[in-house]
Short mmCIF file of C-alpha atoms in Angstrom, two decimals:
data_model
loop_
_atom_site.label_atom_id
_atom_site.label_comp_id
_atom_site.label_asym_id
_atom_site.label_seq_id
_atom_site.Cartn_x
_atom_site.Cartn_y
_atom_site.Cartn_z
CA MET A 1 -11.04 -11.00 -19.62
CA GLU A 2 -8.85 -7.79 -19.27
CA ARG A 3 -10.99 -6.49 -16.32
CA LEU A 4 -10.93 -9.96 -14.70
CA LYS A 5 -7.18 -9.95 -14.78
CA GLY A 6 -7.12 -6.56 -13.15
CA ILE A 7 -9.44 -7.68 -10.53
CA LEU A 8 -7.40 -10.81 -9.70
CA PHE A 9 -4.08 -8.78 -9.69
CA ILE A 10 -5.42 -6.25 -7.23
CA ILE A 11 -7.02 -8.94 -4.85
CA THR A 12 -3.73 -11.02 -4.93
CA GLY A 13 -1.74 -7.85 -4.46
CA ALA A 14 -3.93 -6.77 -1.71
CA MET A 15 -3.73 -10.00 0.12
CA LEU A 16 0.04 -9.95 0.16
CA TRP A 17 0.31 -6.50 1.25
CA GLY A 18 -2.34 -7.37 4.09
CA ALA A 19 0.02 -10.14 5.09
CA THR A 20 3.24 -7.74 5.42
CA GLY A 21 1.51 -5.79 8.13
CA PRO A 22 1.50 -8.48 10.78
CA LEU A 23 4.89 -9.33 9.76
CA MET A 24 6.20 -5.58 10.19
CA GLU A 25 4.34 -5.41 13.51
CA TRP A 26 6.13 -8.40 14.84
CA LEU A 27 9.59 -7.10 13.79
CA LEU A 28 8.85 -3.75 15.44
CA ASN A 29 7.68 -5.34 18.65
CA HIS A 30 10.38 -8.08 18.87
CA THR A 31 13.54 -6.47 17.53
CA ALA A 32 15.38 -3.20 17.92
CA LEU A 33 14.39 -2.26 14.36
CA THR A 34 13.03 1.23 14.11
CA VAL A 35 10.55 2.36 11.27
CA SER A 36 13.08 4.45 9.38
CA PHE A 37 15.85 1.77 9.32
CA MET A 38 13.38 -0.98 8.32
CA LEU A 39 11.91 1.01 5.44
CA THR A 40 15.33 2.07 4.25
CA ILE A 41 16.46 -1.46 3.92
CA ARG A 42 13.22 -2.87 2.59
CA LEU A 43 12.79 -0.18 -0.20
CA SER A 44 16.66 -0.08 -1.24
CA VAL A 45 17.11 -3.94 -1.41
CA ALA A 46 13.83 -4.28 -3.22
CA GLY A 47 14.60 -1.61 -5.70
CA ILE A 48 18.21 -2.92 -6.38
CA PHE A 49 16.58 -6.25 -6.82
CA LEU A 50 14.05 -5.19 -9.29
CA LEU A 51 16.41 -3.13 -11.51
CA THR A 52 19.30 -5.83 -11.49
CA TYR A 53 16.66 -8.18 -12.72
CA LEU A 54 15.61 -5.78 -15.49
CA LEU A 55 19.32 -5.13 -16.61
CA LEU A 56 19.88 -8.87 -16.74
CA THR A 57 16.99 -9.39 -18.88
CA GLY A 58 18.29 -6.66 -21.38
CA LYS A 59 15.78 -3.89 -20.37
CA ASP A 60 16.96 -0.36 -20.55
CA ILE A 61 16.81 1.19 -17.03
CA VAL A 62 18.46 4.43 -17.71
CA SER A 63 16.63 6.42 -20.36
CA ILE A 64 13.96 7.31 -18.05
CA TRP A 65 16.55 9.54 -16.28
CA GLN A 66 17.50 11.29 -19.60
CA GLN A 67 14.19 12.92 -20.09
CA LYS A 68 13.42 15.69 -17.45
CA PHE A 69 9.69 15.18 -17.58
CA TRP A 70 9.72 11.74 -16.59
CA SER A 71 12.57 11.71 -14.15
CA ARG A 72 10.87 14.51 -12.13
CA GLN A 73 7.68 12.44 -12.18
CA LEU A 74 9.45 9.43 -11.03
CA ILE A 75 11.10 11.28 -8.17
CA THR A 76 7.92 12.59 -7.16
CA PHE A 77 6.52 9.09 -7.04
CA GLY A 78 9.32 7.60 -5.40
CA ILE A 79 9.42 10.13 -2.45
CA VAL A 80 5.79 11.27 -1.97
CA GLY A 81 4.04 8.08 -3.47
CA MET A 82 6.28 5.00 -2.64
CA LEU A 83 7.99 6.32 0.55
CA GLY A 84 5.15 8.36 1.52
CA VAL A 85 2.56 5.55 1.75
CA GLN A 86 5.10 2.99 3.20
CA TYR A 87 6.24 5.35 5.96
CA ALA A 88 2.65 6.30 6.89
CA PHE A 89 1.68 2.70 7.05
CA VAL A 90 4.66 1.56 9.08
CA GLY A 91 3.95 4.60 11.34
CA ALA A 92 0.42 3.75 11.80
CA ILE A 93 1.39 0.14 12.69
CA ASN A 94 3.92 1.32 15.31
CA GLU A 95 1.09 3.48 16.80
CA SER A 96 -1.44 0.91 16.81
CA ASN A 97 -1.29 -2.62 15.22
CA ALA A 98 -1.31 -4.17 11.88
CA VAL A 99 -5.05 -4.49 11.54
CA LEU A 100 -6.07 -1.08 12.57
CA ALA A 101 -3.13 0.46 10.34
CA THR A 102 -4.56 -1.51 7.42
CA LEU A 103 -8.10 -0.52 7.98
CA LEU A 104 -7.16 3.17 8.34
CA GLN A 105 -5.89 3.36 4.74
CA PHE A 106 -9.50 3.04 3.81
CA LEU A 107 -9.83 6.82 3.99
CA ALA A 108 -7.97 6.55 0.61
CA PRO A 109 -11.19 5.84 -1.44
CA ILE A 110 -12.84 8.94 -0.42
CA PHE A 111 -9.77 10.94 -1.53
CA VAL A 112 -9.72 9.20 -4.71
CA VAL A 113 -13.28 9.46 -5.62
CA ALA A 114 -13.19 13.13 -4.67
CA TYR A 115 -10.38 14.03 -6.74
CA VAL A 116 -11.73 12.09 -9.75
CA SER A 117 -15.13 13.64 -9.41
CA LEU A 118 -13.78 17.20 -9.13
CA SER A 119 -11.40 16.47 -12.20
CA LEU A 120 -14.41 15.18 -14.30
CA LYS A 121 -16.71 17.89 -12.75
CA LYS A 122 -19.47 15.43 -12.10
CA TRP A 123 -20.75 13.07 -9.22
CA PRO A 124 -19.35 9.52 -9.12
CA PRO A 125 -21.46 6.56 -10.30
CA LYS A 126 -24.05 5.47 -7.77
CA TYR A 127 -22.26 2.02 -7.54
CA GLN A 128 -19.14 3.81 -6.37
CA VAL A 129 -20.87 5.81 -3.77
CA LEU A 130 -22.84 2.94 -2.27
CA GLY A 131 -19.76 0.79 -2.34
CA ILE A 132 -17.69 3.20 -0.30
CA ILE A 133 -20.66 3.94 2.09
CA GLY A 134 -20.78 0.07 2.66
CA THR A 135 -17.01 -0.11 3.17
CA LEU A 136 -16.96 2.79 5.67
CA VAL A 137 -19.92 1.22 7.55
CA GLY A 138 -17.94 -2.11 7.71
CA LEU A 139 -14.90 0.05 8.68
CA PHE A 140 -16.78 1.60 11.50
CA LEU A 141 -17.85 -1.65 12.89
CA LEU A 142 -14.18 -3.08 12.68
CA LEU A 143 -12.82 -0.09 14.57
CA THR A 144 -15.49 0.26 17.25
CA ASN A 145 -17.26 -3.05 17.62
CA ALA A 146 -20.42 -0.99 17.11
CA SER A 147 -20.00 1.42 20.10
CA PHE A 148 -19.09 5.03 19.75
CA ASP A 149 -17.49 4.97 23.20
CA SER A 150 -14.87 2.67 22.23
CA LEU A 151 -12.76 3.79 19.35
CA LEU A 152 -9.96 1.25 19.11
CA VAL A 153 -7.43 3.77 17.99
CA SER A 154 -5.33 6.64 19.62
CA ASN A 155 -5.15 10.21 18.09
CA LYS A 156 -1.54 9.67 16.92
CA ALA A 157 -2.53 6.44 15.19
CA LEU A 158 -5.60 8.25 13.65
CA LEU A 159 -3.31 11.10 12.12
CA TRP A 160 -1.00 8.30 10.69
CA GLY A 161 -4.08 6.80 9.33
CA VAL A 162 -5.28 10.03 7.54
CA ALA A 163 -1.68 10.14 6.29
CA VAL A 164 -1.83 6.72 4.96
CA GLY A 165 -5.11 7.53 3.18
CA LEU A 166 -3.83 10.67 1.60
CA THR A 167 -0.58 8.99 0.37
CA PHE A 168 -2.37 5.98 -0.85
CA ALA A 169 -4.62 8.13 -2.93
CA PHE A 170 -1.69 9.93 -4.42
CA TYR A 171 0.07 6.59 -4.96
CA THR A 172 -3.04 5.35 -6.82
CA LEU A 173 -3.49 8.33 -9.07
CA TYR A 174 -0.18 9.90 -9.63
CA PRO A 175 1.84 7.29 -11.57
CA ALA A 176 -0.93 6.40 -14.12
CA ARG A 177 0.99 8.14 -16.96
CA LEU A 178 4.23 6.69 -15.91
CA MET A 179 2.68 3.12 -15.98
CA LYS A 180 1.46 3.66 -19.54
CA GLU A 181 4.77 5.21 -20.79
CA TRP A 182 7.31 2.96 -18.93
CA ASN A 183 7.48 -0.55 -17.69
CA VAL A 184 5.78 -1.20 -14.38
CA LEU A 185 8.77 -3.00 -12.99
CA LEU A 186 11.16 -0.05 -14.08
CA VAL A 187 8.83 2.65 -12.23
CA VAL A 188 8.44 0.34 -9.16
CA GLY A 189 12.16 -0.31 -8.94
CA TRP A 190 13.29 3.07 -9.28
CA GLY A 191 10.61 4.46 -7.16
CA MET A 192 11.56 2.11 -4.16
CA LEU A 193 15.35 2.80 -4.65
CA THR A 194 14.64 6.59 -4.72
CA GLY A 195 12.41 6.28 -1.67
CA GLY A 196 14.88 4.18 0.17
CA VAL A 197 17.98 6.15 -0.70
CA THR A 198 16.16 9.52 0.40
CA LEU A 199 15.18 7.96 3.86
CA GLY A 200 18.43 6.54 4.21
CA ILE A 201 20.11 9.77 3.67
CA VAL A 202 17.73 11.70 6.06
CA SER A 203 18.00 9.10 8.77
CA ARG A 204 21.70 8.66 8.35
CA VAL A 205 21.18 4.94 8.21
CA TRP A 206 25.12 4.36 7.95
CA GLN A 207 25.30 5.57 11.47
CA SER A 208 22.68 3.24 12.90
CA ASN A 209 23.55 0.61 15.40
CA GLN A 210 20.74 -1.57 14.19
CA TRP A 211 22.84 -3.38 11.56
CA THR A 212 23.55 -6.07 14.32
CA VAL A 213 20.21 -7.52 14.12
CA PHE A 214 21.18 -9.19 10.90
CA THR A 215 23.50 -11.41 12.74
CA ASP A 216 20.30 -13.20 13.62
CA PHE A 217 19.46 -15.58 10.72
CA LYS A 218 15.77 -15.51 11.76
CA ILE A 219 15.56 -11.84 11.44
CA THR A 220 17.43 -11.73 8.04
CA GLY A 221 15.06 -14.42 6.80
CA LEU A 222 11.84 -12.38 8.02
CA MET A 223 13.23 -9.31 6.43
CA LEU A 224 13.73 -10.94 3.11
CA ALA A 225 10.26 -12.50 3.30
CA LEU A 226 8.96 -8.94 3.91
CA ILE A 227 11.11 -7.35 0.93
CA VAL A 228 9.61 -10.08 -1.56
CA THR A 229 6.16 -10.20 -0.40
CA GLY A 230 6.05 -6.35 -0.32
CA THR A 231 7.58 -5.89 -3.70
CA VAL A 232 5.23 -8.34 -5.52
CA ALA A 233 2.23 -6.75 -3.95
CA PHE A 234 3.24 -3.27 -5.15
CA ILE A 235 3.93 -4.70 -8.65
CA LEU A 236 0.38 -6.31 -8.87
CA PHE A 237 -1.02 -3.24 -7.37
CA LEU A 238 0.28 -1.08 -9.92
CA SER A 239 -0.25 -3.52 -12.79
CA SER A 240 -4.05 -3.65 -12.07
CA MET A 241 -4.41 -0.05 -13.06
CA LYS A 242 -4.00 -1.14 -16.48
CA TYR A 243 -7.15 -3.00 -16.53
CA ILE A 244 -9.39 -1.20 -13.97
CA THR A 245 -9.99 2.30 -12.71
CA ALA A 246 -8.06 3.95 -9.97
CA VAL A 247 -11.24 4.24 -7.78
CA GLU A 248 -12.16 0.62 -8.34
CA THR A 249 -8.31 -0.40 -7.53
CA SER A 250 -8.60 1.82 -4.40
CA ILE A 251 -11.95 0.24 -3.20
CA LEU A 252 -11.03 -3.47 -4.27
CA SER A 253 -7.78 -3.26 -2.10
CA SER A 254 -10.37 -3.70 0.96
CA ILE A 255 -9.32 -7.24 1.10
CA GLU A 256 -5.97 -6.03 2.76
CA PRO A 257 -7.32 -5.51 6.24
CA LEU A 258 -9.20 -8.87 6.10
CA THR A 259 -6.03 -10.57 5.36
CA ALA A 260 -4.19 -8.71 8.07
CA MET A 261 -7.06 -9.53 10.47
CA VAL A 262 -7.01 -13.34 9.65
CA ILE A 263 -3.45 -13.49 10.09
CA SER A 264 -3.33 -11.67 13.22
CA VAL A 265 -6.04 -13.83 14.65
CA ILE A 266 -4.08 -17.01 13.72
CA VAL A 267 -0.68 -15.77 14.61
CA PHE A 268 -1.08 -13.24 17.33
CA GLY A 269 -4.28 -14.47 18.90
CA THR A 270 -6.13 -11.25 18.20
CA SER A 271 -9.82 -11.43 19.30
CA LEU A 272 -12.73 -10.09 17.38
CA GLY A 273 -15.91 -8.92 18.72
CA LEU A 274 -19.28 -9.95 17.30
CA TRP A 275 -19.84 -6.42 15.33
CA GLN A 276 -16.36 -6.58 14.03
CA LEU A 277 -17.17 -9.92 12.44
CA VAL A 278 -20.32 -8.22 10.98
CA GLY A 279 -18.00 -5.64 9.66
CA VAL A 280 -15.95 -8.12 8.04
CA PHE A 281 -18.94 -9.46 6.26
CA VAL A 282 -20.27 -6.20 5.12
CA MET A 283 -17.04 -5.30 3.65
CA LEU A 284 -16.72 -8.59 1.73
CA VAL A 285 -20.41 -8.11 0.32
CA CYS A 286 -19.48 -4.62 -0.61
CA VAL A 287 -16.24 -5.55 -2.44
CA THR A 288 -18.12 -8.39 -4.43
CA TRP A 289 -21.06 -6.17 -5.40
CA LEU A 290 -18.83 -3.47 -6.44
CA SER A 291 -16.78 -5.66 -8.88
CA ILE A 292 -20.23 -7.04 -10.24
CA ALA A 293 -21.77 -3.24 -10.73
CA GLY A 294 -18.66 -2.16 -12.07
CA GLU A 295 -18.82 -4.63 -14.93
CA LYS A 296 -22.26 -3.72 -15.81
CA ALA A 297 -21.61 0.17 -15.32
#
């Protein structure tokens, strides 16, 4: 039952995270919002919301900062993990689109498996290897429509995609000890606030002229939806790691690009080629088989 709970958490979280991609793409394309400003607001507000909720429910939100070992880990997670993966993801969206940006993060399982295998000094289980190969085959079809001459991504977007993969792998692996020692909501809340404040200071958000976009209630509503959806997605993703392994979490999140693609097709009218649809099917089969094989492993 616990493994099933973990799988449900990661699939739900992945679907919510996949839904945020098209929403961010729309905001970047139809408003004056920049990547830095959007993320500063999103992370800071979400972090404050979570920490306020914990405070109101009687939780201790300060003790973690009174221990140097944990406070250093929290700062590293907030800046490199939380801010890193979000900035790289939105940067990839800005250079391409939500579907491609979400797909490019599937470089992450390769880094996760490589790290875990090196740490354990042994080859990964066959089902993980086959699952990753299948996922990458599907990813290739989705990115190219089965044509080596039509890679649907620029060099800049590809670099951002590599950055997404690396930071996503770090985000998956690094906070494992934090999750076991401290409340998940506490770690996510402080991680978001740390990342948001850091980005705000670096980008001097207080000097930005983008604050005026919030006079439009539609934009304000969309930002709130983005904050809530993204926050719940992060909580479910990190919570899933209590019940399933980091490698399985990383690979099972392949539902993200499928969600982003479906929304992009419905809302933005994005068209898919025949081989791209085959790629979607291949990825779904691999994810389902991976879960079954993981249960038996």
